[in-house]
Coordinates of C-alpha atoms and ligand atoms in Angstrom, one line a residue:
X1346 CA 0.0 0.0 0.0
X1347 CA 1.2 3.5 -0.8
X1348 CA -1.7 5.2 1.0
X1349 CA -3.5 4.2 4.2
X1350 CA -6.7 2.2 3.6
X1351 CA -10.1 3.0 5.0
X1352 CA -12.5 0.6 6.8
X1353 CA -14.8 1.0 3.8
X1354 CA -13.8 2.9 0.7
X1355 CA -16.3 5.0 -1.2
X1356 CA -14.9 3.8 -4.4
X1357 CA -12.1 1.6 -5.6
X1358 CA -10.8 2.1 -9.1
X1359 CA -9.1 -0.9 -10.7
X1360 CA -6.4 0.2 -13.2
X1361 CA -4.2 3.2 -13.7
X1362 CA -4.3 3.7 -17.4
X1363 CA -6.2 6.5 -19.2
X1364 CA -9.6 5.2 -18.1
X1365 CA -8.7 4.6 -14.5
X1366 CA -6.9 7.9 -14.0
X1367 CA -9.7 9.9 -15.6
X1368 CA -12.2 8.1 -13.4
X1369 CA -9.9 9.0 -10.4
X1370 CA -9.8 12.7 -11.4
X1371 CA -13.6 12.8 -11.6
X1372 CA -14.3 10.7 -8.5
X1373 CA -11.7 12.8 -6.5
X1374 CA -13.2 16.0 -7.6
X1375 CA -16.6 14.7 -6.4
X1376 CA -14.8 14.3 -2.9
X1377 CA -15.0 10.5 -3.0
X1378 CA -11.2 10.1 -2.2
X1379 CA -11.0 7.1 -4.5
X1380 CA -8.4 4.3 -4.0
X1381 CA -6.7 3.5 -7.3
X1382 CA -5.3 0.0 -7.6
X1383 CA -2.4 0.6 -10.1
X1384 CA -2.1 -2.9 -11.5
X1385 CA 1.0 -4.8 -12.6
X1386 CA 1.0 -2.8 -15.9
X1387 CA 0.8 0.5 -14.1
X1388 CA -0.1 3.3 -16.5
X1389 CA -1.7 0.9 -18.9
X1390 CA -0.9 0.7 -22.6
X1391 CA 0.0 4.3 -23.0
X1392 CA 3.0 3.7 -20.8
X1393 CA 4.2 1.3 -23.5
X1394 CA 4.1 3.8 -26.3
X1395 CA 6.4 6.5 -27.3
X1396 CA 5.0 9.8 -28.7
X1397 CA 1.2 10.3 -28.6
X1398 CA 0.2 12.7 -31.3
X1399 CA -3.5 12.3 -31.4
X1400 CA -4.5 13.2 -27.8
X1401 CA -6.3 16.6 -27.9
X1402 CA -4.6 19.5 -26.2
X1403 CA -1.0 18.5 -27.1
X1404 CA -0.3 20.0 -30.6
X1405 CA 3.4 19.1 -30.3
X1406 CA 2.6 15.6 -29.2
X1407 CA 3.5 14.1 -25.8
X1408 CA 5.3 11.0 -24.7
X1409 CA 2.8 8.3 -23.5
X1410 CA 4.5 7.9 -20.1
X1411 CA 4.5 11.6 -19.5
X1412 CA 0.8 11.9 -20.4
X1413 CA 0.0 9.2 -17.9
X1414 CA 2.3 10.9 -15.3
X1415 CA 0.3 14.1 -15.7
X1416 CA -3.0 12.4 -15.4
X1417 CA -1.8 10.7 -12.2
X1418 CA -0.6 14.0 -10.7
X1419 CA -4.0 15.6 -11.6
X1420 CA -5.8 12.7 -9.9
X1421 CA -3.6 13.1 -6.8
X1422 CA -4.1 16.8 -6.7
X1423 CA -7.8 16.3 -5.9
X1424 CA -7.3 13.6 -3.3
X1425 CA -7.0 10.3 -5.2
X1426 CA -5.0 7.6 -3.3
X1427 CA -3.0 4.9 -4.9
X1428 CA -2.2 1.2 -4.1
X1429 CA 0.6 -0.6 -5.8
X1430 CA 0.1 -4.1 -7.1
X1431 CA -2.9 -5.9 -8.6
X1432 CA -6.4 -6.8 -7.6
X1433 CA -6.0 -10.5 -7.0
X1434 CA -9.7 -11.4 -6.2
X1435 CA -13.1 -9.8 -5.8
X1436 CA -16.3 -10.7 -4.2
X1437 CA -19.2 -8.7 -5.6
X1438 CA -22.0 -10.9 -4.1
X1439 CA -22.9 -8.3 -1.5
X1440 CA -22.2 -4.6 -0.7
X1441 CA -19.7 -3.4 0.4
X1442 CA -17.7 -5.3 -2.2
X1443 CA -14.5 -7.0 -1.2
X1444 CA -11.4 -6.4 -3.3
X1445 CA -8.2 -8.2 -2.5
X1446 CA -5.2 -6.1 -3.4
X1447 CA -2.2 -8.5 -3.5
X1448 CA -4.1 -10.8 -1.2
X1449 CA -5.1 -8.1 1.3
X1450 CA -8.9 -7.5 1.6
X1451 CA -10.4 -4.0 1.1
X1452 CA -14.0 -3.1 1.1
X1453 CA -15.7 -0.6 -1.1
X1454 CA -19.2 0.7 -1.7
X1455 CA -18.6 1.2 -5.4
X1456 CA -16.2 -0.3 -7.8
X1457 CA -14.9 1.1 -11.1
X1458 CA -13.3 -1.5 -13.3
X1459 CA -10.7 0.0 -15.7
X1460 CA -8.4 -3.0 -15.8
X1461 CA -7.8 -2.7 -19.5
X1462 CA -6.7 -5.2 -22.0
X1463 CA -3.1 -6.3 -22.6
X1464 CA -1.8 -6.9 -26.0
X1465 CA -1.0 -10.6 -26.5
X1466 CA 2.7 -10.9 -27.1
X1467 CA 4.7 -13.6 -29.0
X1468 CA 6.9 -14.3 -26.0
X1469 CA 10.1 -14.7 -28.1
X1470 CA 13.6 -13.5 -27.2
X1471 CA 14.2 -9.7 -27.7
X1472 CA 10.5 -8.8 -28.0
X1473 CA 9.7 -7.4 -24.5
X1474 CA 13.2 -5.8 -24.2
X1475 CA 12.6 -3.8 -27.4
X1476 CA 9.1 -2.6 -26.7
X1477 CA 9.2 1.2 -27.4
X1478 CA 12.4 0.7 -29.3
X1479 CA 11.0 -0.6 -32.6
X1480 CA 8.6 -3.2 -31.1
X1481 CA 5.1 -1.9 -30.9
X1482 CA 1.5 -3.1 -30.4
X1483 CA -0.1 0.0 -31.9
X1484 CA 0.4 1.2 -35.4
X1485 CA -1.9 4.2 -34.9
X1486 CA 0.4 5.3 -32.0
X1487 CA 3.8 4.6 -33.5
X1488 CA 3.4 4.1 -37.3
X1489 CA 4.6 7.6 -38.2
X1490 CA 8.1 6.9 -36.8
X1491 CA 8.7 4.4 -39.6
X1492 CA 8.6 6.7 -42.5
X1493 CA 10.4 5.1 -45.5
X1494 CA 11.4 2.1 -43.3
X1495 CA 10.8 -1.6 -43.4
X1496 CA 8.5 -3.2 -40.9
X1497 CA 7.0 -6.6 -39.9
X1498 CA 3.4 -7.0 -38.8
X1499 CA 2.8 -10.3 -37.0
X1500 CA -0.7 -11.8 -37.1
X1501 CA -3.5 -12.8 -39.6
X1502 CA -6.6 -11.2 -38.1
X1503 CA -8.4 -7.9 -38.7
X1504 CA -6.1 -6.1 -36.3
X1505 CA -3.0 -7.2 -38.2
X1506 CA -4.5 -6.2 -41.6
X1507 CA -5.6 -2.8 -40.1
X1508 CA -2.1 -2.3 -38.7
X1509 CA -0.5 -3.3 -42.0
X1510 CA -2.7 -1.1 -44.1
X1511 CA -2.2 1.8 -41.8
X1512 CA 1.6 1.3 -41.9
X1513 CA 1.7 1.5 -45.7
X1514 CA 1.1 5.2 -45.3
X1515 CA 4.6 5.6 -43.8
X1516 CA 6.7 2.5 -44.3
X1517 CA 8.5 1.6 -47.5
X1518 CA 7.6 -2.1 -47.1
X1519 CA 5.3 -4.0 -44.8
X1520 CA 5.9 -7.8 -44.3
X1521 CA 2.9 -9.6 -42.7
X1522 CA 4.2 -12.7 -40.9
X1523 CA 1.4 -15.2 -40.3
X1524 CA 1.6 -18.6 -38.8
X1525 CA -0.9 -20.3 -41.1
X1526 CA -1.4 -20.3 -44.9
X1527 CA -4.7 -18.3 -44.8
X1528 CA -5.8 -15.2 -42.9
X1529 CA -8.4 -15.1 -40.2
X1530 CA -9.3 -11.5 -41.1
X1531 CA -12.6 -10.6 -42.8
X1532 CA -12.8 -10.9 -46.6
X1533 CA -12.9 -7.1 -47.1
X1534 CA -9.8 -6.5 -45.0
X1535 CA -8.0 -9.4 -46.8
X1536 CA -8.8 -7.9 -50.2
X1537 CA -7.6 -4.5 -49.2
X1538 CA -4.3 -6.0 -47.9
X1539 CA -3.8 -8.2 -50.9
X1540 CA -4.4 -5.3 -53.2
X1541 CA -1.8 -3.1 -51.5
X1542 CA 1.6 -3.3 -53.3
X1543 CA 3.6 -2.3 -50.3
X1544 CA 2.4 -5.4 -48.3
X1545 CA 4.1 -8.8 -48.7
X1546 CA 2.9 -11.9 -46.9
X1547 CA 5.1 -14.6 -45.3
X1548 CA 2.9 -17.7 -44.8
X1549 CA 3.4 -20.5 -42.3
X1550 CA 6.0 -18.4 -40.8
X1551 CA 6.9 -17.5 -37.2
X1552 CA 9.0 -14.8 -35.7
X1553 CA 11.4 -16.7 -33.4
X1554 CA 13.5 -13.8 -32.2
X1555 CA 13.5 -10.0 -32.4
X1556 CA 17.1 -8.8 -33.1
X1557 CA 18.8 -5.6 -32.1
X1558 CA 20.8 -3.8 -29.4
X1559 CA 19.1 -0.6 -28.3
X1560 CA 16.8 -0.6 -31.3
X1561 CA 15.2 -3.2 -33.5
X1562 CA 17.5 -4.3 -36.3
X1563 CA 15.7 -7.4 -37.6
X1564 CA 13.8 -10.6 -37.0
X1565 CA 14.7 -14.3 -37.1
X1566 CA 12.1 -16.2 -38.9
X1567 CA 11.1 -19.9 -39.3
X1568 CA 8.8 -21.4 -41.9
X1569 CA 7.3 -24.6 -40.4
X1570 CA 6.4 -26.1 -43.8
X1571 CA 9.7 -25.8 -45.4
X1572 CA 11.8 -25.8 -42.2
X1573 CA 13.7 -22.8 -43.6
X1574 CA 15.2 -20.4 -41.0
X1575 CA 16.5 -17.0 -41.9
X1576 CA 17.1 -13.5 -40.7
X1577 CA 15.4 -10.4 -42.2
X1578 CA 16.5 -6.8 -41.6
X1579 CA 13.6 -4.6 -40.5
X1580 CA 13.3 -1.4 -38.5
X1581 CA 10.0 -2.2 -36.7
X1582 CA 8.0 -5.1 -35.4
X1583 CA 4.2 -4.6 -34.9
X1584 CA 2.7 -7.4 -32.9
X1585 CA -1.0 -7.7 -33.7
X1586 CA -2.0 -11.1 -32.4
X1587 CA -5.0 -10.0 -30.4
X1588 CA -5.6 -8.5 -26.9
X1589 CA -6.5 -10.2 -23.7
X1590 CA -8.9 -8.3 -21.5
X1591 CA -7.8 -8.3 -17.8
X1592 CA -11.0 -9.8 -16.5
X1593 CA -10.1 -13.2 -15.1
X1594 CA -11.0 -12.2 -11.5
X1595 CA -14.6 -11.3 -12.6
X1596 CA -15.5 -14.7 -14.0
X1597 CA -19.0 -15.8 -12.8
X1598 CA -19.5 -12.3 -11.3
X1599 CA -19.7 -9.8 -14.1
X1600 CA -21.2 -10.4 -17.5
X1601 CA -18.6 -10.9 -20.2
X1602 CA -18.6 -11.8 -23.9
X1603 CA -17.0 -14.9 -25.5
X1604 CA -13.7 -13.1 -25.6
X1605 CA -13.8 -12.1 -22.0
X1606 CA -14.6 -8.4 -22.4
X1607 CA -17.0 -7.0 -19.8
X1608 CA -20.5 -6.2 -21.2
X1609 CA -22.2 -2.9 -20.2
X1610 CA -25.9 -3.3 -19.4
X1611 CA -27.0 -0.3 -21.5
X1612 CA -25.2 0.8 -24.6
X1613 CA -23.1 3.9 -24.0
X1614 CA -23.4 3.6 -20.2
X1615 CA -20.9 2.2 -17.7
X1616 CA -23.3 0.1 -15.7
X1617 CA -22.7 -3.7 -15.2
X1618 CA -25.0 -6.5 -14.1
X1619 CA -24.0 -5.8 -10.5
X1620 CA -25.4 -2.6 -9.0
X1621 CA -22.5 -0.4 -7.8
X1622 CA -20.0 -1.8 -10.2
X1623 CA -19.0 0.3 -13.2
X1624 CA -16.7 -0.2 -16.2
X1625 CA -14.6 2.1 -18.4
X1626 CA -11.9 1.7 -21.1
X1627 CA -10.5 -1.2 -23.0
X1628 CA -11.8 -3.8 -20.5
X1629 CA -15.2 -3.3 -22.3
X1630 CA -14.1 -1.9 -25.7
X1631 CA -12.5 -3.8 -28.5
X1632 CA -13.7 -1.5 -31.1
X1633 CA -12.0 1.9 -30.6
X1634 CA -9.2 1.2 -28.0
X1635 CA -7.9 4.8 -28.1
X1636 CA -6.5 6.8 -25.2
X1637 CA -9.2 9.5 -25.7
X1638 CA -12.1 7.0 -25.8
X1639 CA -10.8 5.3 -22.7
X1640 CA -10.5 8.6 -20.9
X1641 CA -14.1 9.4 -21.9
X1642 CA -15.3 6.0 -20.6
X1643 CA -13.5 6.5 -17.3
X1644 CA -15.2 9.8 -16.9
X1645 CA -18.6 8.3 -17.5
X1646 CA -17.9 5.5 -15.0
X1647 CA -17.0 8.0 -12.3
X1648 CA -20.1 10.1 -12.9
X1649 CA -22.3 7.0 -12.8
X1650 CA -20.5 5.8 -9.6
X1651 CA -21.0 9.2 -7.9
X1652 CA -24.7 9.3 -8.8
X1653 CA -25.1 5.7 -7.5
X1654 CA -23.5 6.6 -4.2
X1655 CA -25.7 9.7 -3.9
X1656 CA -28.8 7.6 -4.7
X1657 CA -28.0 4.9 -2.1
X1658 CA -27.4 7.6 0.5
X1659 CA -23.6 7.5 0.9
X1660 CA -22.6 11.1 0.7
X1661 CA -18.9 11.8 0.1
X1662 CA -17.1 12.1 3.4
X1663 CA -19.0 9.4 5.2
X1664 CA -16.2 6.9 4.6
X1665 CA -16.5 4.4 7.4
X1666 CA -19.2 2.1 8.7
X1667 CA -22.6 1.3 7.3
X1668 CA -23.3 -0.8 4.2
X1669 CA -25.1 0.7 1.2
X1670 CA -28.1 -1.5 1.6
Ligands
NAP1451 P1 -7.9 -12.3 -33.8 O1 -9.1 -12.2 -34.7 O2 -8.1 -13.2 -32.6 O3 -6.7 -12.6 -34.6 C1 -5.4 -12.9 -34.0 C2 -4.4 -13.3 -35.1 O4 -3.2 -13.5 -34.5 C3 -4.8 -14.6 -35.7 O5 -4.5 -14.6 -37.1 C4 -3.9 -15.7 -35.0 O6 -3.5 -16.7 -35.8 C5 -2.7 -14.8 -34.7 N1 -2.1 -15.3 -33.5 C6 -2.6 -15.5 -32.2 N2 -1.7 -15.8 -31.3 C7 -0.5 -15.9 -32.0 C8 0.8 -16.2 -31.6 N3 1.1 -16.5 -30.4 N4 1.8 -16.1 -32.6 C9 1.5 -15.8 -33.8 N5 0.2 -15.5 -34.3 C10 -0.8 -15.5 -33.4 O7 -7.6 -10.8 -33.1 P2 -7.7 -9.4 -33.7 O8 -7.2 -9.3 -35.1 O9 -7.1 -8.5 -32.7 O10 -9.2 -9.1 -33.8 C11 -10.0 -9.2 -32.6 C12 -11.5 -8.9 -32.9 O11 -11.6 -7.5 -33.2 C13 -12.0 -9.7 -34.1 O12 -13.3 -10.0 -33.8 C14 -11.9 -8.7 -35.2 O13 -12.8 -9.0 -36.3 C15 -12.2 -7.4 -34.6 N6 -11.5 -6.3 -35.3 C16 -12.2 -5.7 -36.3 C17 -11.6 -4.7 -37.1 C18 -12.3 -4.2 -38.3 O14 -13.3 -4.7 -38.6 N7 -11.8 -3.1 -38.9 C19 -10.3 -4.3 -36.8 C20 -9.6 -4.9 -35.7 C21 -10.3 -5.9 -35.0 P3 -4.6 -17.8 -36.3 O15 -5.4 -17.2 -37.4 O16 -3.7 -19.0 -36.8 O17 -5.4 -18.2 -35.1

């Protein structure tokens, strides 16, 4: 713990990415003194990117980690409190809810889940070490750094095609490396990718290592059909093999779709199937996945939580004692 816990928190926010920190700013300004559980990937996906050029208000761009740091300071300024580590279990069967933070139980009248989604990684040597130094999971964020360069996109789904097509605006050549001999992507995305002269496909092929010292210099490849192994010089590696929403602890408690994303009860709102539990950000959004949409969703979740607490009669400031029901 970095801040002292309360007997019963007004609101616990899970996640310290764009959504969680925006929820914290709003909840703190409503005098709820939220406790933000930072998570093992503190700062969320933005902290993995370099320059952010599409967040409104920063015409010169801003580094992802700096943007997150500013949001955190803004949340702190109004009284947000922070707990290091991860939420390891939750019990949402009764209010106040129980949230275990690294095994230690905490109680809260309202819960805002902004635990995000993590990009699935290949887990090959060199990959994690070079994230932010040529390895990226977001072409929209980082594509412009690869002007006239050569890049690899790993994956065969819609995300990989979208990334590859977007990257052709900048890169000289885009090599899509896919582990099978046909794509999973929708027909229309496949057709667009096949029609683009800058895109080349490497079928039945796996990246077995990302090469480079302080910056990506190439990849080691293996074709499992031919057995061929070779090295290819590239400047960037975009990993687009799907995302994994961080929702394991909510199984059988919060409604989720087949891919594990949480499902809001009303379109456009942050409400879940459990009264008093709200959601924001990539944990429920596999369509937009932008910093600004996550921030907006975090804001909505905090406003919904504040109204909920007002409705059930827990005015800000009454932090210890009675349950909400
Ligand atoms: P996805 O559809 O699950 O595709 C993941 C791709 O990565 C698959 O081709 C898969 O190979 C490959 N892959 C998975 N694990 C791998 C590994 N360890 N090593 C190498 N390759 C691996 O994920 P997605 O593309 O992110 O799409 C997620 C959802 O969002 C889909 O429903 C998609 O339609 C939707 N989406 C839509 C759009 C759009 O319509 N514009 C854009 C983005 C996403 P296999 O094919 O062999 O399994």
